[in-house]
Short mmCIF file of C-alpha atoms in Angstrom, two decimals:
data_model
loop_
_atom_site.label_atom_id
_atom_site.label_comp_id
_atom_site.label_asym_id
_atom_site.label_seq_id
_atom_site.Cartn_x
_atom_site.Cartn_y
_atom_site.Cartn_z
CA LEU D 1 46.23 36.38 -24.15
CA ALA D 2 42.88 38.06 -24.76
CA ARG D 3 42.82 36.77 -28.35
CA SER D 4 43.43 33.23 -27.19
CA MET D 5 40.75 33.10 -24.48
CA GLY D 6 38.01 31.83 -26.79
CA VAL D 7 40.11 28.89 -27.94
CA ILE D 8 41.44 28.19 -24.45
CA ASN D 9 37.97 28.32 -22.87
CA GLY D 10 36.76 25.79 -25.44
CA LEU D 11 39.67 23.48 -24.74
CA MET D 12 39.36 23.76 -20.95
CA ARG D 13 36.22 21.64 -20.98
CA GLU D 14 38.10 18.57 -22.20
CA TYR D 15 41.84 19.12 -21.76
CA HIS D 16 43.60 18.74 -18.42
CA THR D 17 46.81 20.65 -19.18
CA ILE D 18 47.27 23.70 -21.42
CA TRP D 19 50.46 25.52 -22.37
CA LEU D 20 51.10 28.60 -24.46
CA ILE D 21 54.17 28.37 -26.72
CA ASN D 22 55.85 31.52 -28.00
CA ARG D 23 56.15 31.05 -31.78
CA SER D 24 59.41 32.98 -32.11
CA THR D 25 61.32 31.89 -28.97
CA CYS D 26 59.70 28.45 -28.37
CA GLU D 27 59.40 29.30 -24.67
CA MET D 28 56.49 27.66 -22.88
CA GLU D 29 54.26 28.99 -20.14
CA LEU D 30 51.79 26.83 -18.28
CA TYR D 31 48.30 28.25 -18.57
CA ARG D 32 46.32 25.55 -16.76
CA SER D 33 46.72 22.15 -15.17
CA THR D 34 43.94 20.38 -13.32
CA GLY D 35 46.44 17.92 -11.88
CA GLU D 36 43.77 15.28 -12.35
CA ASN D 37 45.31 13.51 -15.36
CA THR D 38 48.60 15.37 -15.58
CA VAL D 39 51.50 13.06 -14.83
CA SER D 40 53.53 14.71 -12.09
CA GLY D 41 56.73 14.52 -14.10
CA LEU D 42 55.18 16.54 -16.90
CA LEU D 43 55.11 19.77 -14.90
CA ASP D 44 58.62 19.14 -13.57
CA MET D 45 59.77 18.48 -17.12
CA SER D 46 58.44 21.84 -18.30
CA VAL D 47 60.55 23.55 -15.64
CA SER D 48 63.66 21.60 -16.69
CA TYR D 49 62.95 22.16 -20.39
CA PRO D 50 61.23 25.55 -20.84
CA ASP D 51 62.00 25.42 -24.59
CA TYR D 52 59.24 23.54 -26.43
CA ARG D 53 61.64 21.61 -28.68
CA GLN D 54 63.53 20.19 -25.70
CA PHE D 55 60.33 19.66 -23.72
CA ILE D 56 58.55 17.69 -26.44
CA ALA D 57 61.60 15.49 -27.07
CA ALA D 58 61.89 14.71 -23.34
CA TYR D 59 58.13 14.17 -22.98
CA VAL D 60 57.91 11.77 -25.92
CA ASN D 61 61.02 9.89 -24.75
CA GLU D 62 59.66 9.53 -21.20
CA TYR D 63 55.90 9.04 -21.62
CA VAL D 64 54.97 7.89 -25.12
CA ALA D 65 54.53 4.12 -25.06
CA ASP D 66 54.47 3.27 -28.79
CA HIS D 67 55.64 4.85 -32.07
CA ALA D 68 57.52 7.60 -30.24
CA ASP D 69 59.45 8.59 -33.38
CA VAL D 70 56.19 9.24 -35.28
CA VAL D 71 54.71 11.21 -32.38
CA LEU D 72 57.89 13.28 -32.09
CA GLN D 73 57.89 14.01 -35.82
CA ASN D 74 54.19 15.01 -35.78
CA ALA D 75 54.74 17.31 -32.78
CA GLN D 76 57.57 19.32 -34.34
CA LEU D 77 56.66 23.01 -34.53
CA SER D 78 57.20 23.15 -38.30
CA VAL D 79 54.67 20.33 -38.77
CA VAL D 80 52.29 21.85 -36.22
CA GLU D 81 52.37 25.30 -37.84
CA ASP D 82 51.80 23.78 -41.26
CA ARG D 83 48.78 21.80 -40.00
CA ILE D 84 47.17 24.72 -38.13
CA ARG D 85 47.90 27.32 -40.81
CA ASP D 86 44.19 27.76 -41.59
CA GLY D 87 43.27 28.24 -37.94
CA ASP D 88 42.15 24.66 -37.36
CA LEU D 89 43.11 22.49 -34.40
CA TYR D 90 45.69 19.75 -35.00
CA HIS D 91 45.67 16.53 -32.96
CA VAL D 92 48.48 14.07 -32.26
CA GLU D 93 47.24 10.84 -30.70
CA TYR D 94 49.38 8.32 -28.84
CA LEU D 95 49.55 5.81 -26.00
CA ARG D 96 50.96 7.36 -22.81
CA ILE D 97 52.50 5.50 -19.92
CA ASN D 98 52.44 7.19 -16.53
CA GLU D 99 54.80 6.85 -13.55
CA GLN D 100 52.84 3.83 -12.25
CA GLY D 101 53.17 2.02 -15.59
CA VAL D 102 49.51 2.51 -16.59
CA ILE D 103 49.04 2.92 -20.34
CA SER D 104 46.20 5.09 -21.63
CA TYR D 105 45.18 6.71 -24.88
CA HIS D 106 46.02 10.42 -25.00
CA GLN D 107 45.93 13.36 -27.33
CA MET D 108 47.96 16.52 -27.81
CA THR D 109 46.05 19.30 -29.51
CA PHE D 110 47.60 22.38 -31.09
CA GLY D 111 45.99 25.62 -32.23
CA PHE D 112 46.79 29.27 -32.70
CA ALA D 113 46.12 31.62 -29.80
CA GLY D 114 44.19 33.98 -32.05
CA THR D 115 44.24 34.28 -35.81
CA PRO D 116 47.04 32.54 -37.74
CA GLU D 117 48.31 35.87 -39.13
CA THR D 118 48.47 37.81 -35.87
CA SER D 119 49.01 35.19 -33.19
CA ASP D 120 52.40 35.09 -31.51
CA LYS D 121 51.51 31.99 -29.48
CA ILE D 122 50.52 28.39 -30.13
CA ILE D 123 48.29 26.54 -27.69
CA LEU D 124 49.33 23.03 -26.65
CA ALA D 125 46.69 21.05 -24.75
CA PHE D 126 46.77 17.50 -23.37
CA LYS D 127 43.71 15.26 -23.07
CA ASP D 128 43.16 11.83 -21.53
CA VAL D 129 40.94 10.26 -24.20
CA ASP D 130 40.48 7.07 -22.17
CA LYS D 131 38.94 9.07 -19.31
CA ALA D 132 36.40 10.67 -21.65
CA VAL D 133 35.49 7.26 -23.07
CA ARG D 134 35.14 5.76 -19.57
CA LYS D 135 32.87 8.65 -18.52
CA HIS D 136 30.74 8.27 -21.64
CA MET D 137 30.39 4.54 -21.00
CA ALA D 138 29.46 5.15 -17.34
CA ASP D 139 26.84 7.73 -18.39
CA LYS D 140 25.34 5.28 -20.89
CA LEU D 141 25.27 2.54 -18.25
CA TYR D 142 23.52 4.84 -15.79
CA LEU D 143 20.90 5.85 -18.37
CA ARG D 144 20.35 2.21 -19.33
CA GLN D 145 19.83 1.29 -15.66
CA GLN D 146 17.33 4.13 -15.24
CA LEU D 147 15.45 3.02 -18.35
CA ASN D 148 15.33 -0.58 -17.08
CA ILE D 149 13.87 0.61 -13.76
CA VAL D 150 11.18 2.67 -15.49
CA GLN D 151 10.33 -0.18 -17.86
CA ALA D 152 10.02 -2.64 -14.97
CA LEU D 153 7.80 -0.30 -12.97
CA SER D 154 5.63 0.64 -15.96
CA ARG D 155 4.57 -2.99 -16.38
CA ASP D 156 2.69 -2.79 -13.07
CA TYR D 157 1.89 0.92 -12.74
CA TYR D 158 0.04 3.35 -14.99
CA ASN D 159 2.13 6.42 -14.04
CA VAL D 160 5.78 6.38 -13.02
CA PHE D 161 7.40 9.52 -11.61
CA LYS D 162 11.02 10.17 -10.78
CA VAL D 163 11.24 12.51 -7.78
CA ASP D 164 14.39 14.35 -6.75
CA LEU D 165 14.30 14.09 -2.94
CA ASN D 166 16.50 17.17 -2.54
CA THR D 167 14.41 19.55 -4.67
CA GLY D 168 11.01 17.84 -4.70
CA LEU D 169 10.85 18.11 -8.49
CA SER D 170 9.33 15.19 -10.36
CA ARG D 171 9.50 13.95 -13.95
CA TYR D 172 7.83 11.21 -15.92
#
């Protein structure tokens, strides 16, 4: 676990659910789930199917909305190990449908928990790509609104300051 912490800490910033898969037994252990974007059935499914091969087949069958056969093929451990052999991350992208019927763009990411030669575990992380895109768009909209306010004020005023009322700090 200590060898995998660097990779896991990097993934935790973007990925809502992270599992560790034992390379020899294919057993899975849940490392982290924010619950925020994790479909509730996913965690139940991992209890019903603690073996990665069974879990991934059930997950793809239940939640992948389009091209499930391609996603299943790309998520097979033999393919995953071949793609991450050099220590890189490997991504499988797909459309996921949740229990409420909402379809969103998602990503599974795989990597070694340590170096490829010494690692006995593979990391499997899930990410809601649509959420990241929505956040990015909201951030851009907010910045654009702030710029419009400053531009409007600067037409009439020589100096424009933005003051944080909580801290009293100001900026141009």
